[in-house]
PDB file of C-alpha atoms in Angstrom:
ATOM      1  CA  MET A 206     228.195 -15.159 172.539  1.00  0.00           C
ATOM      2  CA  THR A 207     228.994 -17.001 175.761  1.00  0.00           C
ATOM      3  CA  LEU A 208     226.065 -19.362 175.187  1.00  0.00           C
ATOM      4  CA  LEU A 209     227.265 -20.088 171.656  1.00  0.00           C
ATOM      5  CA  ARG A 210     230.778 -20.845 172.918  1.00  0.00           C
ATOM      6  CA  PHE A 211     229.353 -23.130 175.621  1.00  0.00           C
ATOM      7  CA  LEU A 212     227.256 -25.045 173.081  1.00  0.00           C
ATOM      8  CA  LEU A 213     230.249 -25.396 170.782  1.00  0.00           C
ATOM      9  CA  CYS A 214     232.392 -26.756 173.617  1.00  0.00           C
ATOM     10  CA  LEU A 215     229.567 -29.090 174.632  1.00  0.00           C
ATOM     11  CA  PHE A 216     229.238 -30.490 171.088  1.00  0.00           C
ATOM     12  CA  ILE A 217     233.004 -30.936 170.851  1.00  0.00           C
ATOM     13  CA  PHE A 218     233.044 -32.787 174.172  1.00  0.00           C
ATOM     14  CA  VAL A 219     230.157 -35.057 173.186  1.00  0.00           C
ATOM     15  CA  GLY A 220     231.813 -35.777 169.825  1.00  0.00           C
ATOM     16  CA  ALA A 221     235.143 -36.614 171.450  1.00  0.00           C
ATOM     17  CA  LEU A 222     233.401 -38.852 173.976  1.00  0.00           C
ATOM     18  CA  ALA A 223     231.516 -40.665 171.213  1.00  0.00           C
ATOM     19  CA  ALA A 224     234.716 -41.122 169.209  1.00  0.00           C
ATOM     20  CA  ALA A 225     236.555 -42.535 172.224  1.00  0.00           C
ATOM     21  CA  GLY A 226     233.656 -44.896 172.890  1.00  0.00           C
ATOM     22  CA  ALA A 227     233.696 -46.060 169.273  1.00  0.00           C
ATOM     23  CA  VAL A 228     237.443 -46.732 169.452  1.00  0.00           C
ATOM     24  CA  VAL A 229     237.103 -48.728 172.682  1.00  0.00           C
ATOM     25  CA  LEU A 230     234.152 -50.669 171.291  1.00  0.00           C
ATOM     26  CA  SER A 231     235.998 -51.515 168.073  1.00  0.00           C
ATOM     27  CA  ILE A 232     239.075 -52.647 170.019  1.00  0.00           C
ATOM     28  CA  LEU A 233     236.925 -54.901 172.203  1.00  0.00           C
ATOM     29  CA  LEU A 234     235.229 -56.280 169.097  1.00  0.00           C
ATOM     30  CA  MET A 235     238.585 -56.955 167.439  1.00  0.00           C
ATOM     31  CA  LEU A 236     239.884 -58.751 170.524  1.00  0.00           C
ATOM     32  CA  SER A 237     236.820 -60.956 170.748  1.00  0.00           C
ATOM     33  CA  PHE A 238     236.753 -61.714 167.009  1.00  0.00           C
ATOM     34  CA  PRO A 239     240.354 -62.415 165.827  1.00  0.00           C
ATOM     35  CA  PRO A 240     239.687 -62.431 162.033  1.00  0.00           C
ATOM     36  CA  LEU A 241     238.559 -58.816 162.344  1.00  0.00           C
ATOM     37  CA  LEU A 242     241.850 -57.958 164.060  1.00  0.00           C
ATOM     38  CA  LEU A 243     243.726 -59.672 161.246  1.00  0.00           C
ATOM     39  CA  ALA A 244     241.738 -57.748 158.633  1.00  0.00           C
ATOM     40  CA  VAL A 245     242.429 -54.406 160.343  1.00  0.00           C
ATOM     41  CA  MET A 246     246.140 -55.175 160.629  1.00  0.00           C
ATOM     42  CA  LEU A 247     246.265 -56.163 156.967  1.00  0.00           C
ATOM     43  CA  ALA A 248     244.445 -52.986 155.945  1.00  0.00           C
ATOM     44  CA  CYS A 249     246.880 -50.851 157.972  1.00  0.00           C
ATOM     45  CA  TRP A 250     249.845 -52.616 156.378  1.00  0.00           C
ATOM     46  CA  ILE A 251     248.442 -52.101 152.869  1.00  0.00           C
ATOM     47  CA  LEU A 252     247.760 -48.439 153.627  1.00  0.00           C
ATOM     48  CA  SER A 253     251.294 -47.866 154.909  1.00  0.00           C
ATOM     49  CA  ARG A 254     252.772 -49.519 151.809  1.00  0.00           C
ATOM     50  CA  LEU A 255     250.537 -47.432 149.560  1.00  0.00           C
ATOM     51  CA  LEU A 256     251.454 -44.197 151.334  1.00  0.00           C
ATOM     52  CA  ARG A 257     255.156 -45.047 151.126  1.00  0.00           C
ATOM     53  CA  LEU A 258     254.768 -45.777 147.407  1.00  0.00           C
ATOM     54  CA  LEU A 259     252.911 -42.529 146.778  1.00  0.00           C
ATOM     55  CA  SER A 260     255.412 -40.455 148.758  1.00  0.00           C
ATOM     56  CA  SER A 261     258.327 -41.948 146.811  1.00  0.00           C
ATOM     57  CA  ASP A 262     256.533 -41.124 143.547  1.00  0.00           C
ATOM     58  CA  GLN A 263     256.247 -37.476 144.566  1.00  0.00           C
ATOM     59  CA  ASP A 264     259.946 -37.295 145.429  1.00  0.00           C
ATOM     60  CA  ASN A 265     260.943 -38.728 142.043  1.00  0.00           C
ATOM     61  CA  PRO A 266     258.756 -37.180 139.262  1.00  0.00           C
ATOM     62  CA  ASN A 267     260.160 -39.469 136.502  1.00  0.00           C
TER      63      ASN A 267
END
């Protein structure tokens, strides 16, 4: 059981490390290629507008 818990913690650590590396790499890529940064910012803005629209539809069922 201890070995299983160790392997689980090891896989979680490796996954978190890979995710952090992917975030840092994507940020560096966005800073070196400005149109990609613009596209990500536009996608985040569209997503926030869509989520706000969907949440207001759930509040008002008409």
